[in-house]
Short mmCIF file of C-alpha atoms in Angstrom, two decimals:
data_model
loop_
_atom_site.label_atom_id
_atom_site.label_comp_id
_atom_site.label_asym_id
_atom_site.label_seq_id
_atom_site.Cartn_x
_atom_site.Cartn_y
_atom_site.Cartn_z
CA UNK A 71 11.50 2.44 20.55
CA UNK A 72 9.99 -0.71 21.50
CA UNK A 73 6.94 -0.15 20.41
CA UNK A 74 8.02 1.28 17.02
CA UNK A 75 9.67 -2.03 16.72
CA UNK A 76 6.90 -3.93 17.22
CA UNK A 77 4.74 -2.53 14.44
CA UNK A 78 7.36 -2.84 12.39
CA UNK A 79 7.81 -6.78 13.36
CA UNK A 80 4.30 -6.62 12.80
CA UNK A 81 4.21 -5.15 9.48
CA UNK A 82 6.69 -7.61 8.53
CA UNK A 83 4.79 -10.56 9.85
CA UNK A 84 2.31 -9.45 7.27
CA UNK A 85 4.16 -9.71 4.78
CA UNK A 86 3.84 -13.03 2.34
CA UNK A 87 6.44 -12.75 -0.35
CA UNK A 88 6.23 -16.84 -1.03
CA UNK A 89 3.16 -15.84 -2.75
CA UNK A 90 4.06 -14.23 -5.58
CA UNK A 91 6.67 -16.97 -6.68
CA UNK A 92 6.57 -18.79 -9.44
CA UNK A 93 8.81 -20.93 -11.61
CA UNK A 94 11.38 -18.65 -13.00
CA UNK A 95 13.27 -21.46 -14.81
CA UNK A 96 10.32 -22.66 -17.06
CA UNK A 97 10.21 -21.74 -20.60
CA UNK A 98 7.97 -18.81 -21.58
CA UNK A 99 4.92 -20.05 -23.47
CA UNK A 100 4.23 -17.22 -26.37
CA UNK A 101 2.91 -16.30 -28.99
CA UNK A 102 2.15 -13.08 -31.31
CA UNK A 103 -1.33 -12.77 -32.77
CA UNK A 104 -1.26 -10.00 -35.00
CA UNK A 105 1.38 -6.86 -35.69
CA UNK A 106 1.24 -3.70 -37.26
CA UNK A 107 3.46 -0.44 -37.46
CA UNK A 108 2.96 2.93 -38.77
CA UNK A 109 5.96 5.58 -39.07
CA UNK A 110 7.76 4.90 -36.04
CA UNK A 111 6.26 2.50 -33.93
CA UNK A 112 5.97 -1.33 -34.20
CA UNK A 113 2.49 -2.58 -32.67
CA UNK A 114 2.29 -6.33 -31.48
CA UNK A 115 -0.77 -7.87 -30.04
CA UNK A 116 0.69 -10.83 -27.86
CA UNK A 117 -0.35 -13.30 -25.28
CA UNK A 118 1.59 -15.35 -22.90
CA UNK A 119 0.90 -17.70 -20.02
CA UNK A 120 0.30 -17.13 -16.79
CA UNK A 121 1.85 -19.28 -13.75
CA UNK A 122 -1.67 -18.60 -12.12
CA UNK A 123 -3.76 -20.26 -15.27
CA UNK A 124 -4.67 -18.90 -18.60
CA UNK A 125 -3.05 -16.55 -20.78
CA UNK A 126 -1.91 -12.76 -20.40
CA UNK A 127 -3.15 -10.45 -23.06
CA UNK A 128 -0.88 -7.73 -23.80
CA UNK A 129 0.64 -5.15 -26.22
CA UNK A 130 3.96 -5.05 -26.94
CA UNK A 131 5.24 -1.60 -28.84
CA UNK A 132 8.79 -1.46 -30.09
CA UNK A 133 10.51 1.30 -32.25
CA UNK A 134 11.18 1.02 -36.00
CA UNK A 135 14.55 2.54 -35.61
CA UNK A 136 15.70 2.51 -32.01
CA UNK A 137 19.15 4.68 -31.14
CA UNK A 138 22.42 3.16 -31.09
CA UNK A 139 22.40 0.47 -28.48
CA UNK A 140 20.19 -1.93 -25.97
CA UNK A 141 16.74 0.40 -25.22
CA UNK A 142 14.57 0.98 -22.07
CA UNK A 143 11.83 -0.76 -21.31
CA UNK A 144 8.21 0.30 -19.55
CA UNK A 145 5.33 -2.03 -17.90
CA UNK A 146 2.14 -0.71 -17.72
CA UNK A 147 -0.20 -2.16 -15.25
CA UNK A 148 -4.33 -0.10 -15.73
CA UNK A 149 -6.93 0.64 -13.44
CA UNK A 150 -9.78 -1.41 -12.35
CA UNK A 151 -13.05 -1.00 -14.92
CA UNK A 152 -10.42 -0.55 -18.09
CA UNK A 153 -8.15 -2.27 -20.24
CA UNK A 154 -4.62 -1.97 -21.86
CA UNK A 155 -5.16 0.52 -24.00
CA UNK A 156 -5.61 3.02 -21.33
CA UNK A 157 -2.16 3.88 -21.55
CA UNK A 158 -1.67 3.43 -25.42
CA UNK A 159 -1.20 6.94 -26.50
CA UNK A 160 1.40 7.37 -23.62
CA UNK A 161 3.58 4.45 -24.37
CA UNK A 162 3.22 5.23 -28.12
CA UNK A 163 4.45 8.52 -27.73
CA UNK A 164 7.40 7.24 -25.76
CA UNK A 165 8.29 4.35 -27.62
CA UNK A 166 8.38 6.77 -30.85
CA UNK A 167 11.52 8.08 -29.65
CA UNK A 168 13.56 5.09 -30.54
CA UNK A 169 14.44 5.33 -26.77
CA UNK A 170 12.06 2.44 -25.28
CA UNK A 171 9.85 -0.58 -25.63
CA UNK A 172 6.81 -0.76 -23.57
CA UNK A 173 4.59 -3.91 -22.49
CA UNK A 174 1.14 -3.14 -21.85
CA UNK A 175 -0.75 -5.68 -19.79
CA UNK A 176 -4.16 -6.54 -19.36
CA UNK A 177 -5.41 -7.06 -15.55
CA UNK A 178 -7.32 -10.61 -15.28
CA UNK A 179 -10.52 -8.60 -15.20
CA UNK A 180 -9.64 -7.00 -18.47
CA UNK A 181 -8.79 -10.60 -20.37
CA UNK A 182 -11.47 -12.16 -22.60
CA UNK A 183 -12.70 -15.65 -21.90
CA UNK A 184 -12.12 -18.41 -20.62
CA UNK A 185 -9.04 -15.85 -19.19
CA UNK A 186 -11.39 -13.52 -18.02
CA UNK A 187 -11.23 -13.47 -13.57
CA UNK A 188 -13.36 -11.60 -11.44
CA UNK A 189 -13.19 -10.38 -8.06
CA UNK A 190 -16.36 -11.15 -7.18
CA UNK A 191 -16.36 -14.87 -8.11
CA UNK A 192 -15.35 -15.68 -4.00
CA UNK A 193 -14.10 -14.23 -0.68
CA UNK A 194 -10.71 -14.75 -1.94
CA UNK A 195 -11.00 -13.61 -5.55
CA UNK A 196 -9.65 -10.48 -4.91
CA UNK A 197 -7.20 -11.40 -3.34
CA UNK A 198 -6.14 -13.90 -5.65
CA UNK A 199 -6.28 -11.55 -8.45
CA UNK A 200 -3.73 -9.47 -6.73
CA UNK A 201 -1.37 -12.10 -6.67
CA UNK A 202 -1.75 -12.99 -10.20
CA UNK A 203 -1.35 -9.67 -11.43
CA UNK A 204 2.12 -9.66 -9.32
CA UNK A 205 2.74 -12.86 -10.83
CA UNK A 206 2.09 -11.97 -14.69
CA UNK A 207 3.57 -8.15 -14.09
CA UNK A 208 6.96 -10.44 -12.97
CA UNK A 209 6.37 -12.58 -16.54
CA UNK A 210 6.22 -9.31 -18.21
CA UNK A 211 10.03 -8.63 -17.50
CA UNK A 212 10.83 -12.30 -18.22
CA UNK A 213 9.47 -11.57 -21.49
CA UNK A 214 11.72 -8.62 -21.92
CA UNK A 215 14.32 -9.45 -21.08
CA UNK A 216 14.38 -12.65 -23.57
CA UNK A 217 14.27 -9.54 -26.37
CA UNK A 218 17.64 -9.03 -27.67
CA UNK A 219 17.39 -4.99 -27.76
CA UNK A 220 15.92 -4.66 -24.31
CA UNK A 221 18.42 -3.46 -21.61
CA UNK A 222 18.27 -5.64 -18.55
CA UNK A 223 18.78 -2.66 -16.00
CA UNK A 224 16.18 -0.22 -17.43
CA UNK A 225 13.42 -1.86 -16.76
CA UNK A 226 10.56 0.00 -15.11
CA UNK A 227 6.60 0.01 -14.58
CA UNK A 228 3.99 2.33 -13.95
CA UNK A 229 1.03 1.65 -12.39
CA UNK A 230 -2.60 3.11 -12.24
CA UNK A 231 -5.23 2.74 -9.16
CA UNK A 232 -5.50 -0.88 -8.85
CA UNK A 233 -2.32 -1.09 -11.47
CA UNK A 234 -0.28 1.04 -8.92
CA UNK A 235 -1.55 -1.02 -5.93
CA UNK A 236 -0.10 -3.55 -7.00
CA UNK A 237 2.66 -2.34 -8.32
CA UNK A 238 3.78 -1.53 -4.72
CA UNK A 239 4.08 -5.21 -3.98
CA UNK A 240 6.66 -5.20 -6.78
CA UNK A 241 8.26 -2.42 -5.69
CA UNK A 242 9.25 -4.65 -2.72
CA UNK A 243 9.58 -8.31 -3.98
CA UNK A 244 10.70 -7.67 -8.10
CA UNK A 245 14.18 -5.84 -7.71
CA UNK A 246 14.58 -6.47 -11.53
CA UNK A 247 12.55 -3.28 -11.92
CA UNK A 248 14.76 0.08 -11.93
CA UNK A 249 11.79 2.49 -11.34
CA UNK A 250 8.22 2.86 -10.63
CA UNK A 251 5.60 5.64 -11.45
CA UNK A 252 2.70 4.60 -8.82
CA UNK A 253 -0.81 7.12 -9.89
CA UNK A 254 -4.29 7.24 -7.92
CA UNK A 255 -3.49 4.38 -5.42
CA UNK A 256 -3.88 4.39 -1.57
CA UNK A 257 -1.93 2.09 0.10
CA UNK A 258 -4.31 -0.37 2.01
CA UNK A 259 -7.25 -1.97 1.11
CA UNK A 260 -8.67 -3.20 4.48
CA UNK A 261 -8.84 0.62 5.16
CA UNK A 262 -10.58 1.00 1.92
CA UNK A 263 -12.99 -1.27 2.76
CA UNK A 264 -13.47 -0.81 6.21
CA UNK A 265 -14.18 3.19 6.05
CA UNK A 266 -17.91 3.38 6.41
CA UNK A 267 -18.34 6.53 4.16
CA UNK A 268 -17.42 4.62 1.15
CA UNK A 269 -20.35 3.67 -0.45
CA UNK A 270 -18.89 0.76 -2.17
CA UNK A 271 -18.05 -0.70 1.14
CA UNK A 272 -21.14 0.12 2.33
CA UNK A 273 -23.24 -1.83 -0.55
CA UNK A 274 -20.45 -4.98 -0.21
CA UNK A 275 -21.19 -5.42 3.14
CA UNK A 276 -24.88 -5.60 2.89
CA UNK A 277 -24.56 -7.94 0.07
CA UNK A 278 -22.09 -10.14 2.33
CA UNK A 279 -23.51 -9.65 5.48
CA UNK A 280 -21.47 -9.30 8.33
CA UNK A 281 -19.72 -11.90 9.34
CA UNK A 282 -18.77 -12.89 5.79
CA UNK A 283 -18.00 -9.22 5.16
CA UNK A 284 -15.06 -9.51 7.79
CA UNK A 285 -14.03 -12.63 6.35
CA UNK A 286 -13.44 -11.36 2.98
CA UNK A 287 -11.42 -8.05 4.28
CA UNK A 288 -9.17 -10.32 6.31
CA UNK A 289 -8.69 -12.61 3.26
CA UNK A 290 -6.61 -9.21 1.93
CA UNK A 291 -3.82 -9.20 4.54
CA UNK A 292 -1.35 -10.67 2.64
CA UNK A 293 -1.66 -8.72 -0.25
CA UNK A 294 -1.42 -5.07 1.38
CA UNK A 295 1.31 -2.81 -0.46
CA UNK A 296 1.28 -0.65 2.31
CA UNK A 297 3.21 -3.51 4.03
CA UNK A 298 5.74 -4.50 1.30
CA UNK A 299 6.25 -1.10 -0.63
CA UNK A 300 8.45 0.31 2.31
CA UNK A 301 10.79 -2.33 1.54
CA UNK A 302 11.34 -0.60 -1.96
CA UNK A 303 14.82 0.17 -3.55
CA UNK A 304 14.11 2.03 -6.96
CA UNK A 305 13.32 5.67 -7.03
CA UNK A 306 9.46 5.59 -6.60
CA UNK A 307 7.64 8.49 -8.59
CA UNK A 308 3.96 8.93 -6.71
CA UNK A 309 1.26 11.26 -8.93
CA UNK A 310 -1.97 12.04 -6.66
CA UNK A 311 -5.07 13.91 -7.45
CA UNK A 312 -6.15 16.72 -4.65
CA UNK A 313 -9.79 16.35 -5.72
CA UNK A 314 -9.59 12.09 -5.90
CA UNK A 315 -13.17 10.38 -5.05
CA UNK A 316 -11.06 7.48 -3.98
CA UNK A 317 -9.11 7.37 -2.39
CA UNK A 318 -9.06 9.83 0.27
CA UNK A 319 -5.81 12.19 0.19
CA UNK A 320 -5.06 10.61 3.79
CA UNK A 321 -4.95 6.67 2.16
CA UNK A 322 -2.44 8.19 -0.49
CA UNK A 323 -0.30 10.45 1.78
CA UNK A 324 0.40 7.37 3.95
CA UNK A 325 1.07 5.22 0.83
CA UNK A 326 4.06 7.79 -0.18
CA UNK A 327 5.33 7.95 3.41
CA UNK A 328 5.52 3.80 3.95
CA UNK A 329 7.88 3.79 1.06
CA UNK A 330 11.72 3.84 1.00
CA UNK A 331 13.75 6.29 -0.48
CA UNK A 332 13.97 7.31 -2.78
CA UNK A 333 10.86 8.66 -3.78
CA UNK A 334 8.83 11.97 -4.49
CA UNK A 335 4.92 13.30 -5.14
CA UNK A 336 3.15 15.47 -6.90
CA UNK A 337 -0.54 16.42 -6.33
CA UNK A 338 -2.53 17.83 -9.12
CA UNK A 339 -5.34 19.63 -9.05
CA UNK A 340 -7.76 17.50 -10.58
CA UNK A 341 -10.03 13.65 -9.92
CA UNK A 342 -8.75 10.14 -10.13
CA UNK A 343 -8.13 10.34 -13.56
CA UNK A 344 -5.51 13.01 -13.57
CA UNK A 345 -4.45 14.75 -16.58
CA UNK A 346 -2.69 15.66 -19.39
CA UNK A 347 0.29 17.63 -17.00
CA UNK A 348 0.86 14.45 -14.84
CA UNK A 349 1.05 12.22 -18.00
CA UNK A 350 4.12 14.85 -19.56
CA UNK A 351 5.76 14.96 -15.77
CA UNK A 352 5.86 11.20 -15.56
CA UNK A 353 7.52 10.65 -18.99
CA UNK A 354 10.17 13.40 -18.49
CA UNK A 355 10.77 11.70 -15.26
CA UNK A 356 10.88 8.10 -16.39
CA UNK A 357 13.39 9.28 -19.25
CA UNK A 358 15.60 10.53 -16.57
CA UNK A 359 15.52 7.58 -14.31
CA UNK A 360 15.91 5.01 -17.63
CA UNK A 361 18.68 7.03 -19.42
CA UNK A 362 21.81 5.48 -20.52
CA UNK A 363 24.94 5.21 -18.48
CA UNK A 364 27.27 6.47 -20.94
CA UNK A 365 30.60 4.30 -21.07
#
């Protein structure tokens, strides 16, 4: 017991909620840049500012005739190596309902310059990056719920690889958000880094060198979701892929078992990118978890 009770203490000790604050009183600074609709779907291109410098580029889809009543709402946070539009077709095809709105944002990697961030830029970029997705994901629902239609307690965000990294720190620290879909994510990156048949880790660290190797893992401490995701309150929906390259099926089975309930997983048979079965399971799920309470 004792010692169960110091990991936890540890795990908490870890933990660096401060942050991810930012000024929730100031004023959101944005602005539309172009909009389009077709049939049943209203398309805006958008960008608002970040607390962390520059601006957010993002999509905002809304429904040309919504149901009776305040509507759901989705954030969609992409992998690593893509953009917004990864998830397009999905949030299209959801927002066509008249049901829900969804908010597509792009990752700092993803953002043209001079908002364009890299990882690579320092020891601490990655890190850094982390945070400021957390930070701009938590702007996302700000910007929400300043939308008349939006209901404020169907809120929810799926996340993809890095997306659904850090989407675990919001799991913990953003209780604004009524559900999360987390897909292709294990749940520390230290271990990511550290395993020495990752060829990625292996390349970093001869490019680094040694000691600046370790300096740059420890630099990502603060920012491990393994740590803050088992603080999580909202149902947590976790899609895996049995034949993953990365990560391993043991980094994503321990990021499902740090969370709170409640939560479930599904494996698939298929490689990080999943497929067209786990995209139809998460959207019947997240219609169940967002459906209005009738009165």
């Amino acid at each position: 017991i004792l010692v169960l009770a110091f990991l936890n203490f540890a795990a908490d000790a870890r933990q660096q909620p401060e942050l991810f604050d930012y000024d929730r009183n100031k004023p959101i600074e944005y602005e539309e840049k172009s909009a389009a609709e077709n049939k049943n779907v209203r398309h805006r291109e958008i960008v608002y500012a970040s607390p962390k410098g520059g601006m957010v580029t993002a999509t905002l889809l809304e429904p040309r005739k919504k149901k009776s009543g305040k509507i759901a709402a989705i954030v969609y946070l992409h992998g690593a190596g893509t953009n917004r539009l990864q998830f397009l077709p999905e949030a299209s095809k959801i927002v066509e309902t008249g049901k829900f709105a969804a908010l597509l944002i792009d990752l700092p990697s993803a953002r043209p310059a001079p908002w364009k961030k890299s990882e690579y830029d320092s020891l601490e970029s990655d890190r850094e990056m982390r945070i400021q997705t957390v930070v701009d994901a938590r702007c996302g629902v700000d910007l929400l719920e300043t939308l008349p239609q939006i209901d404020k307690t169907r809120i929810a965000l799926v996340g993809y690889s890095y997306g659904a990294a850090t989407g675990g720190i919001l799991a913990s620290i953003e209780k604004r958000l009524s559900a999360f879909v987390l897909i292709a994510s294990g749940g520390s990156q230290i271990d990511f880094w550290n395993d020495e048949k990752n060829a990625d880790a292996v390349n970093l660290k001869k490019i680094l060198k040694e000691e600046r190797f370790k300096k740059f893992v420890e630099t990502l401490k603060p920012v491990e979701q393994i740590d803050y995701i088992k603080n999580s309150t909202a149902p947590i929906f976790f899609q895996f892929a049995e034949r993953d390259e990365s990560p391993s099926a043991d980094a994503m089975l321990k990021f499902y078992e740090a969370a709170s309930e409640p939560k479930n997983v599904k494996w698939y048979d298929e490689t990080h990118r999943l497929n067209a079965q786990a995209t139809a399971d998460r959207l019947r799920w997240l219609k169940k978890q967002l459906k209005q309470t009738k009165k």
